[in-house]
Short mmCIF file of C-alpha atoms and ligand atoms in Angstrom, two decimals:
data_model
loop_
_atom_site.label_atom_id
_atom_site.label_comp_id
_atom_site.label_asym_id
_atom_site.label_seq_id
_atom_site.Cartn_x
_atom_site.Cartn_y
_atom_site.Cartn_z
CA MET C 1 13.20 10.08 -6.19
CA ASN C 2 10.09 7.53 -5.39
CA THR C 3 8.54 8.50 -2.31
CA PRO C 4 5.02 9.05 -1.60
CA TRP C 5 5.89 12.97 -1.54
CA GLY C 6 7.34 13.43 -5.08
CA PHE C 7 4.94 11.31 -6.18
CA TRP C 8 1.81 12.47 -4.53
CA ARG C 9 3.07 16.29 -5.41
CA LEU C 10 0.85 17.26 -2.89
CA LEU C 11 0.13 21.04 -2.63
CA ASP C 12 1.13 22.53 1.41
CA GLU C 13 4.08 23.53 2.92
CA ASN C 14 3.63 22.20 6.67
CA ILE C 15 4.24 18.96 6.21
CA GLN C 16 7.39 17.33 7.86
CA PRO C 17 8.75 14.55 7.18
CA GLU C 18 8.17 12.88 10.19
CA GLU C 19 4.54 13.12 8.98
CA TRP C 20 4.70 11.65 5.74
CA SER C 21 6.45 8.24 7.82
CA GLU C 22 4.23 7.91 10.57
CA ALA C 23 1.69 7.87 7.68
CA ILE C 24 3.42 5.19 5.29
CA LEU C 25 3.77 2.89 8.72
CA LEU C 26 -0.49 3.33 9.10
CA ALA C 27 -0.78 2.33 5.68
CA MET C 28 1.28 -0.50 5.64
CA GLY C 29 -2.13 -2.84 6.16
CA CYS C 30 -2.79 -2.51 3.41
CA LEU C 31 0.04 -4.71 1.97
CA SER C 32 -0.37 -7.63 4.10
CA GLY C 33 0.89 -10.56 2.87
CA LEU C 34 3.42 -8.92 1.11
CA PRO C 35 6.99 -9.40 1.51
CA ALA C 36 7.55 -5.55 1.49
CA ALA C 37 5.56 -5.24 4.58
CA GLU C 38 6.37 -8.37 6.63
CA PRO C 39 8.31 -6.42 10.15
CA PRO C 40 10.52 -4.96 10.83
CA VAL C 41 9.09 -2.36 8.19
CA ASN C 42 10.72 0.58 7.48
CA ALA C 43 8.88 3.68 6.39
CA GLU C 44 12.09 4.59 4.09
CA GLU C 45 12.77 0.77 2.50
CA VAL C 46 8.56 0.46 1.19
CA MET C 47 9.48 2.14 -1.47
CA PRO C 48 12.49 0.50 -3.79
CA ALA C 49 10.94 -3.14 -2.33
CA ILE C 50 8.05 -2.93 -4.11
CA LEU C 51 8.46 -0.36 -7.09
CA GLY C 52 12.28 -2.56 -7.57
CA GLU C 53 11.03 -5.75 -6.75
CA SER C 54 13.82 -5.93 -4.11
CA GLN C 55 10.71 -7.53 -1.92
CA PHE C 56 11.17 -11.21 -3.84
CA GLY C 57 14.73 -11.34 -2.87
CA PRO C 58 18.11 -11.56 -4.06
CA ASP C 59 17.74 -14.80 -6.53
CA HIS C 60 15.21 -12.51 -8.18
CA TRP C 61 16.73 -11.32 -11.15
CA TYR C 62 18.29 -14.31 -12.41
CA LEU C 63 16.61 -17.88 -14.39
CA SER C 64 16.49 -20.62 -12.64
CA ARG C 65 18.50 -23.42 -14.38
CA PRO C 66 16.19 -25.55 -16.49
CA LYS C 67 14.88 -22.29 -17.41
CA ARG C 68 18.23 -20.44 -18.77
CA ILE C 69 18.69 -24.26 -20.66
CA TYR C 70 15.12 -23.49 -22.32
CA TYR C 71 15.32 -19.63 -23.04
CA GLN C 72 18.56 -20.67 -24.74
CA TYR C 73 18.81 -23.75 -26.55
CA ILE C 74 14.71 -25.35 -26.54
CA ARG C 75 13.09 -22.75 -27.04
CA PRO C 76 14.91 -21.77 -30.77
CA ILE C 77 15.04 -25.14 -31.84
CA LEU C 78 11.03 -26.22 -31.19
CA PRO C 79 8.27 -25.57 -33.95
CA SER C 80 5.30 -22.77 -32.43
CA SER C 81 2.73 -25.29 -32.97
CA LEU C 82 5.17 -26.74 -29.38
CA ARG C 83 5.46 -23.45 -27.60
CA VAL C 84 2.34 -22.73 -27.26
CA PRO C 85 1.37 -25.58 -25.64
CA LEU C 86 4.54 -26.15 -23.85
CA ARG C 87 4.24 -22.14 -22.33
CA THR C 88 1.71 -23.16 -21.18
CA LEU C 89 1.49 -25.78 -19.11
CA LEU C 90 4.68 -24.20 -17.57
CA LEU C 91 2.52 -21.40 -16.96
CA SER C 92 0.44 -22.15 -15.04
CA ARG C 93 2.80 -23.98 -12.56
CA GLN C 94 4.14 -20.69 -12.15
CA ARG C 95 1.24 -18.39 -11.46
CA ASN C 96 -0.62 -20.23 -8.90
CA GLY C 97 3.30 -20.10 -6.60
CA SER C 98 2.63 -16.54 -7.36
CA LEU C 99 3.35 -13.90 -4.40
CA LEU C 100 0.99 -11.16 -6.27
CA ARG C 101 -2.24 -11.06 -7.53
CA TRP C 102 -3.65 -10.88 -11.70
CA PRO C 103 -4.89 -9.44 -14.30
CA ILE C 104 -5.11 -6.24 -10.91
CA GLU C 105 -3.28 -6.37 -8.04
CA ASP C 106 -4.18 -2.95 -5.72
CA ARG C 107 -2.17 -3.71 -2.87
CA TYR C 108 0.61 -0.92 -3.35
CA VAL C 109 -1.99 0.95 -5.08
CA ARG C 110 -4.54 1.33 -3.22
CA PHE C 111 -1.51 1.63 -0.07
CA GLN C 112 -0.74 5.22 -1.74
CA PHE C 113 -4.15 6.18 -1.16
CA GLU C 114 -4.29 5.43 2.43
CA ILE C 115 -0.80 7.34 3.04
CA VAL C 116 -2.45 10.09 2.12
CA LYS C 117 -5.65 9.46 4.10
CA ARG C 118 -3.74 9.52 7.21
CA LEU C 119 -1.76 12.99 6.28
CA LEU C 120 -5.15 14.27 6.16
CA GLU C 121 -6.40 12.37 9.36
CA SER C 122 -3.58 13.25 11.58
CA LYS C 123 -4.04 17.15 10.36
CA GLY C 124 -7.49 17.47 10.81
CA LEU C 125 -8.29 18.49 6.84
CA ASP C 126 -10.73 17.12 4.44
CA ALA C 127 -9.22 17.93 1.42
CA ILE C 128 -5.74 19.02 0.18
CA PRO C 129 -4.47 20.21 -3.21
CA TYR C 130 -2.18 18.43 -6.13
CA VAL C 131 -0.55 18.02 -9.57
CA GLN C 132 -2.67 16.33 -11.11
CA PHE C 133 -0.92 13.28 -12.46
CA TRP C 134 -1.74 13.67 -16.19
CA PRO C 135 -2.14 17.20 -18.05
CA ALA C 136 -4.88 19.14 -18.82
CA GLY C 137 -7.09 18.20 -16.00
CA LYS C 138 -7.39 13.68 -18.25
CA CYS C 139 -8.17 11.36 -15.54
CA PHE C 140 -5.57 9.03 -17.03
CA ALA C 141 -3.45 7.13 -19.57
CA LEU C 142 -3.54 5.42 -22.17
CA VAL C 143 -0.06 4.02 -24.28
CA LEU C 144 0.06 1.57 -27.06
CA THR C 145 3.21 -0.52 -27.33
CA HIS C 146 4.14 -2.83 -29.31
CA ASP C 147 7.60 -5.69 -30.17
CA VAL C 148 7.33 -6.97 -33.24
CA GLU C 149 9.49 -10.12 -33.20
CA GLY C 150 10.75 -11.30 -36.65
CA PRO C 151 10.20 -10.81 -40.23
CA LEU C 152 6.94 -11.77 -40.15
CA GLY C 153 5.74 -9.20 -37.68
CA GLN C 154 7.87 -6.62 -39.38
CA SER C 155 5.68 -7.38 -42.02
CA PHE C 156 1.84 -7.23 -41.02
CA VAL C 157 3.72 -3.88 -38.32
CA PRO C 158 2.21 -1.50 -41.66
CA GLN C 159 -1.33 -2.86 -41.16
CA VAL C 160 -1.09 -2.51 -37.65
CA ALA C 161 0.36 1.22 -38.04
CA ALA C 162 -3.14 1.96 -39.99
CA LEU C 163 -5.49 0.67 -37.48
CA GLU C 164 -4.32 2.66 -34.69
CA GLU C 165 -4.51 5.51 -37.73
CA ALA C 166 -7.99 4.64 -38.30
CA TYR C 167 -9.51 5.50 -35.08
CA GLY C 168 -7.06 8.07 -33.83
CA PHE C 169 -4.05 6.32 -31.81
CA ARG C 170 -0.54 6.59 -32.40
CA SER C 171 2.02 3.82 -30.77
CA SER C 172 5.24 2.53 -30.26
CA PHE C 173 7.54 -0.11 -32.29
CA ASN C 174 9.81 -1.96 -30.75
CA PHE C 175 12.36 -3.53 -33.60
CA VAL C 176 15.25 -6.22 -32.90
CA PRO C 177 18.66 -4.37 -33.91
CA GLU C 178 20.73 -8.03 -35.18
CA GLY C 179 17.49 -9.68 -34.66
CA TYR C 180 16.55 -9.66 -38.95
CA LYS C 181 16.48 -7.85 -41.15
CA VAL C 182 14.97 -4.49 -40.15
CA ASP C 183 13.66 -2.56 -42.40
CA PRO C 184 14.26 1.58 -42.97
CA HIS C 185 12.54 2.65 -44.92
CA LEU C 186 9.80 1.42 -42.68
CA LEU C 187 10.75 3.26 -39.60
CA GLN C 188 11.79 6.14 -41.57
CA ASP C 189 7.61 6.09 -42.66
CA LEU C 190 6.59 5.10 -39.15
CA LYS C 191 8.46 8.28 -37.75
CA GLU C 192 6.82 10.64 -40.64
CA ARG C 193 3.65 9.20 -39.80
CA GLY C 194 4.03 10.28 -35.68
CA PHE C 195 4.92 6.94 -34.46
CA GLU C 196 7.75 6.06 -32.64
CA VAL C 197 10.68 3.50 -32.82
CA GLY C 198 12.29 2.17 -30.11
CA VAL C 199 14.71 -1.21 -29.52
CA HIS C 200 14.02 -4.51 -28.31
CA GLY C 201 16.86 -6.39 -27.01
CA LEU C 202 19.70 -6.84 -29.61
CA LYS C 203 19.52 -10.25 -30.79
CA HIS C 204 16.05 -12.07 -28.60
CA ASP C 205 18.05 -14.66 -27.58
CA GLY C 206 17.66 -15.32 -24.26
CA ARG C 207 20.94 -14.21 -23.52
CA LEU C 208 21.00 -11.09 -22.32
CA PHE C 209 21.19 -11.26 -18.82
CA SER C 210 23.10 -14.48 -19.00
CA SER C 211 26.40 -12.02 -17.50
CA LYS C 212 27.46 -8.72 -16.34
CA ALA C 213 29.32 -8.78 -18.81
CA ILE C 214 27.35 -10.47 -21.42
CA PHE C 215 25.27 -7.13 -20.76
CA ASP C 216 27.61 -4.81 -21.15
CA LYS C 217 29.00 -5.29 -24.56
CA GLN C 218 25.97 -6.22 -25.27
CA ALA C 219 23.95 -2.76 -23.81
CA GLY C 220 26.88 -0.80 -25.94
CA LYS C 221 26.05 -1.60 -29.54
CA ILE C 222 22.40 -1.78 -28.34
CA ASN C 223 22.99 2.73 -27.80
CA GLN C 224 24.53 3.13 -31.14
CA TYR C 225 21.36 1.22 -32.45
CA LEU C 226 18.73 3.54 -30.94
CA LYS C 227 21.33 6.56 -31.24
CA GLN C 228 20.33 5.68 -35.02
CA TRP C 229 17.43 5.07 -35.51
CA GLY C 230 17.09 7.78 -32.71
CA ALA C 231 15.31 6.14 -29.95
CA VAL C 232 15.15 6.86 -26.90
CA GLY C 233 13.16 3.62 -25.79
CA PHE C 234 13.70 0.08 -24.96
CA ARG C 235 12.41 -3.11 -23.59
CA SER C 236 13.93 -6.81 -23.26
CA PRO C 237 12.84 -9.78 -24.66
CA PHE C 238 11.36 -12.07 -22.16
CA THR C 239 10.49 -8.90 -19.64
CA HIS C 240 14.33 -10.42 -18.86
CA ARG C 241 15.20 -7.80 -16.45
CA ASN C 242 18.01 -5.84 -13.65
CA PRO C 243 18.02 -2.13 -13.05
CA ASP C 244 21.08 -1.93 -11.81
CA TRP C 245 22.47 -3.39 -15.18
CA MET C 246 19.98 -1.37 -17.37
CA GLN C 247 21.91 1.34 -16.04
CA ALA C 248 24.03 1.24 -18.57
CA LEU C 249 21.27 2.04 -21.35
CA GLU C 250 21.26 5.22 -22.63
CA ILE C 251 17.38 5.43 -22.74
CA GLU C 252 14.91 8.31 -21.38
CA TYR C 253 12.95 4.61 -20.51
CA ASP C 254 12.17 1.23 -20.58
CA LEU C 255 8.86 -0.83 -20.69
CA SER C 256 10.36 -4.55 -19.25
CA PHE C 257 8.49 -4.54 -16.00
CA PHE C 258 5.08 -4.76 -15.72
CA ASP C 259 2.63 -4.41 -12.11
CA THR C 260 2.04 -7.86 -12.57
CA ASP C 261 2.62 -10.63 -14.63
CA PRO C 262 2.72 -14.43 -12.95
CA PHE C 263 3.02 -15.52 -16.83
CA GLU C 264 6.78 -13.90 -17.49
CA PRO C 265 9.84 -16.16 -17.52
CA MET C 266 10.76 -13.72 -14.59
CA PRO C 267 7.94 -13.55 -12.33
CA GLY C 268 6.39 -10.69 -9.84
CA GLY C 269 6.12 -6.86 -10.60
CA THR C 270 6.35 -3.52 -9.66
CA MET C 271 2.22 -3.24 -8.38
CA SER C 272 2.79 0.20 -9.72
CA ILE C 273 -0.07 0.97 -12.41
CA TRP C 274 1.35 4.57 -12.54
CA PRO C 275 4.92 5.75 -14.40
CA PHE C 276 7.92 5.68 -11.44
CA MET C 277 12.13 6.84 -11.42
CA MET C 278 14.61 3.34 -12.53
CA GLY C 279 17.81 5.13 -11.88
CA HIS C 280 18.26 7.41 -14.76
CA PHE C 281 15.35 6.57 -16.95
CA VAL C 282 12.17 6.61 -16.64
CA GLU C 283 9.82 3.42 -16.56
CA LEU C 284 6.75 2.81 -17.93
CA PRO C 285 4.89 -0.79 -16.54
CA TYR C 286 2.82 -2.36 -18.73
CA THR C 287 -0.09 -3.16 -17.17
CA LEU C 288 -2.24 -5.21 -18.73
CA PRO C 289 -1.79 -8.00 -19.96
CA GLN C 290 0.51 -9.25 -22.87
CA ASP C 291 -1.09 -10.16 -26.27
CA HIS C 292 -0.03 -13.44 -25.58
CA THR C 293 -1.76 -13.70 -22.14
CA LEU C 294 -4.83 -12.50 -22.59
CA MET C 295 -5.38 -13.63 -26.28
CA ILE C 296 -3.41 -17.23 -25.67
CA THR C 297 -2.78 -18.93 -22.96
CA VAL C 298 -5.92 -18.01 -20.75
CA GLY C 299 -7.62 -17.63 -24.20
CA GLU C 300 -9.74 -15.04 -24.52
CA THR C 301 -11.99 -13.93 -27.33
CA THR C 302 -13.20 -10.52 -26.54
CA PRO C 303 -10.53 -7.44 -24.93
CA ARG C 304 -12.97 -7.93 -21.78
CA LEU C 305 -9.93 -8.30 -19.68
CA TRP C 306 -8.78 -5.35 -20.92
CA LEU C 307 -10.84 -2.90 -20.44
CA GLU C 308 -11.96 -4.35 -16.90
CA LYS C 309 -7.81 -2.93 -16.34
CA VAL C 310 -8.45 -0.24 -17.45
CA ASP C 311 -11.78 0.46 -15.43
CA PHE C 312 -9.71 -0.34 -12.51
CA ILE C 313 -6.22 1.89 -13.59
CA GLU C 314 -9.39 4.95 -14.00
CA GLN C 315 -10.50 4.94 -10.97
CA TYR C 316 -7.36 5.52 -9.47
CA CYS C 317 -5.96 7.92 -12.28
CA GLY C 318 -2.88 5.62 -13.60
CA MET C 319 -1.26 4.78 -17.01
CA ALA C 320 -3.10 1.67 -18.96
CA LEU C 321 -0.19 1.03 -21.13
CA VAL C 322 -0.03 -2.61 -23.49
CA ASN C 323 2.09 -4.22 -25.08
CA THR C 324 1.52 -6.43 -28.46
CA HIS C 325 3.25 -7.70 -31.12
CA PRO C 326 2.69 -7.46 -34.88
CA ASP C 327 3.82 -11.37 -34.83
CA TYR C 328 0.35 -12.64 -33.28
CA LEU C 329 -1.52 -10.15 -34.08
CA ARG C 330 -1.64 -11.80 -38.02
CA GLN C 331 -4.11 -13.76 -36.55
CA ASP C 332 -7.86 -12.90 -37.99
CA ARG C 333 -9.07 -13.64 -34.63
CA HIS C 334 -6.12 -12.55 -32.51
CA ILE C 335 -6.33 -8.35 -34.87
CA ALA C 336 -9.60 -8.27 -34.16
CA ILE C 337 -9.06 -8.92 -30.39
CA TYR C 338 -6.50 -5.65 -30.58
CA GLU C 339 -9.51 -3.79 -33.02
CA SER C 340 -12.56 -3.91 -30.80
CA PHE C 341 -10.13 -2.91 -27.64
CA LEU C 342 -9.22 0.27 -29.65
CA SER C 343 -12.74 1.09 -30.87
CA GLN C 344 -14.37 0.65 -27.46
CA MET C 345 -12.03 2.77 -26.28
CA LYS C 346 -12.22 5.65 -28.82
CA GLN C 347 -15.54 5.84 -27.17
CA ARG C 348 -14.57 6.45 -23.76
CA ARG C 349 -13.28 10.51 -22.60
CA GLY C 350 -11.04 12.19 -20.53
CA TYR C 351 -7.52 10.25 -20.94
CA TRP C 352 -4.09 11.60 -22.34
CA HIS C 353 -3.65 9.50 -25.25
CA ASP C 354 0.39 9.92 -25.97
CA LEU C 355 3.68 7.96 -27.11
CA PRO C 356 5.28 6.87 -24.85
CA CYS C 357 8.51 9.33 -25.06
CA ASN C 358 5.95 11.89 -24.11
CA ILE C 359 4.35 9.84 -21.46
CA ALA C 360 7.86 9.73 -19.17
CA ARG C 361 8.47 13.26 -20.29
CA TRP C 362 6.37 14.43 -18.48
CA TRP C 363 6.41 11.93 -15.56
CA ARG C 364 10.07 12.76 -15.18
CA GLN C 365 9.09 16.90 -15.19
CA ARG C 366 6.07 16.38 -12.96
CA GLY C 367 8.36 15.49 -10.50
CA SER C 368 10.86 17.75 -11.09
CA ALA C 369 8.65 20.64 -11.30
CA ILE C 370 8.63 23.71 -8.69
CA PRO C 371 4.98 24.75 -7.74
CA SER C 372 4.92 29.27 -7.03
CA ARG C 373 1.75 30.72 -5.40
CA GLU C 374 0.82 33.80 -7.41
CA ASP C 375 -1.70 35.59 -5.69
CA ARG C 376 -3.44 33.58 -3.94
CA LYS C 377 -2.67 30.91 -6.74
CA TRP C 378 -0.74 27.82 -7.05
CA CYS C 379 1.26 27.95 -10.77
CA ILE C 380 3.86 25.40 -12.09
CA PRO C 381 6.53 26.44 -14.76
CA GLY C 382 7.79 24.59 -16.63
CA LEU C 383 4.91 22.36 -16.69
CA PRO C 384 3.06 22.58 -19.46
CA GLY C 385 -0.84 21.70 -18.71
CA ALA C 386 -0.07 20.93 -15.46
CA CYS C 387 -3.52 20.92 -13.29
CA ILE C 388 -3.35 21.60 -9.15
CA GLY C 389 -6.97 18.63 -8.35
CA GLN C 390 -7.72 17.38 -4.71
CA VAL C 391 -7.52 14.49 -2.37
CA TYR C 392 -10.58 14.90 -0.80
CA MET C 393 -11.22 12.35 2.49
CA THR C 394 -14.46 10.00 2.00
CA ASP C 395 -15.40 8.24 4.26
CA GLY C 396 -13.52 4.70 2.12
CA PRO C 397 -10.27 5.31 0.89
CA ALA C 398 -9.28 8.75 -0.22
CA THR C 399 -10.39 9.93 -3.93
CA LEU C 400 -8.96 12.50 -6.18
CA SER C 401 -11.19 15.02 -7.60
CA ASN C 402 -9.43 16.63 -11.61
CA ARG C 403 -11.75 20.03 -11.85
CA PRO C 404 -9.02 22.10 -11.46
CA SER C 405 -9.57 24.36 -8.45
CA VAL C 406 -6.03 26.89 -8.17
CA GLU C 407 -7.73 28.89 -5.07
CA LEU C 408 -5.79 27.48 -2.50
CA ARG C 409 -8.19 27.84 1.17
CA LEU C 410 -5.34 29.80 3.35
ZN1 LIG H 1 10.59 -9.39 -27.74
#
């Protein structure tokens, strides 16, 4: 499902599977330094190795013993004044050992563009039409999400929602069903105002992934809360994750993965700034640093790193997805950085802002829509808002044009 041809949706029926495989192998140079690119490389195995993070080895989904002890026994009893310095110390060591760059990891992104460039070269074409990544000719997507960690965070949700409303934005709030007393009136009120509600684990105690049996048992309960809340999205606490086990969740999309984040207990990343399919659900990786990473771990006082990442995402028509926590935004200094980000995004044009559920539905439909040709023009029934763009050859990497150009050159 995550093949380069499924990703690009090029409108050219004459490209053969062998031509794609050859272009993928020719583009592998973009992935240098990554385990996924180590020989012998196989065109079919590259995407799962990257997007499924299997390039980091079979133990990638298991926390080391010291980390398990920290998350399960030490962290819950640590005063928050000690959590931050300890975390910062642990993470600075972890970051140095990371295989991925941060905050911008561009190798997989350039790889995707290089594949099409190699295809165009081999076909002797200057440009090729494709189904644009986003509807209505929008260049990139902006998605705002929040995890609500505790009761203090929950009490600050109305202020965060009001701030976003004031700038014309909507977001999703993920609550912990058995971590604190979730306020049903708040969930109802958020939904009525156009926000989305999702599920953030079950208890937020760091044990969800301690064994397959424990995960399956808790997944059953999580599925009940999803139904009860009318929710279709999920993010795992501490971004503990396992793509195979998570197939037991009855969700439309997940938010537990990221393109690059060396600061998480399970570091690594999918390297993707676009959604992709993860088994039966859509994965929406977060692509901007989390709030506590930006504001506490690296101590930024402005949204500069977020905005620079948005520039990169815009250049490649990706998805800017951020996760902030009302629990941390309660501090004046933190909410000021978030508001500055919202106000600067408000000034920008040409992007699609929507709830994660709508972004996920669009991406799934884009992947399965069947284009047809009528009177020498392409149309894509079943994909409202779809536009045809062009991938152009340039002297550098291939580039995209979102000018709707439905004329087909025959
Ligand atoms: Zn959390």
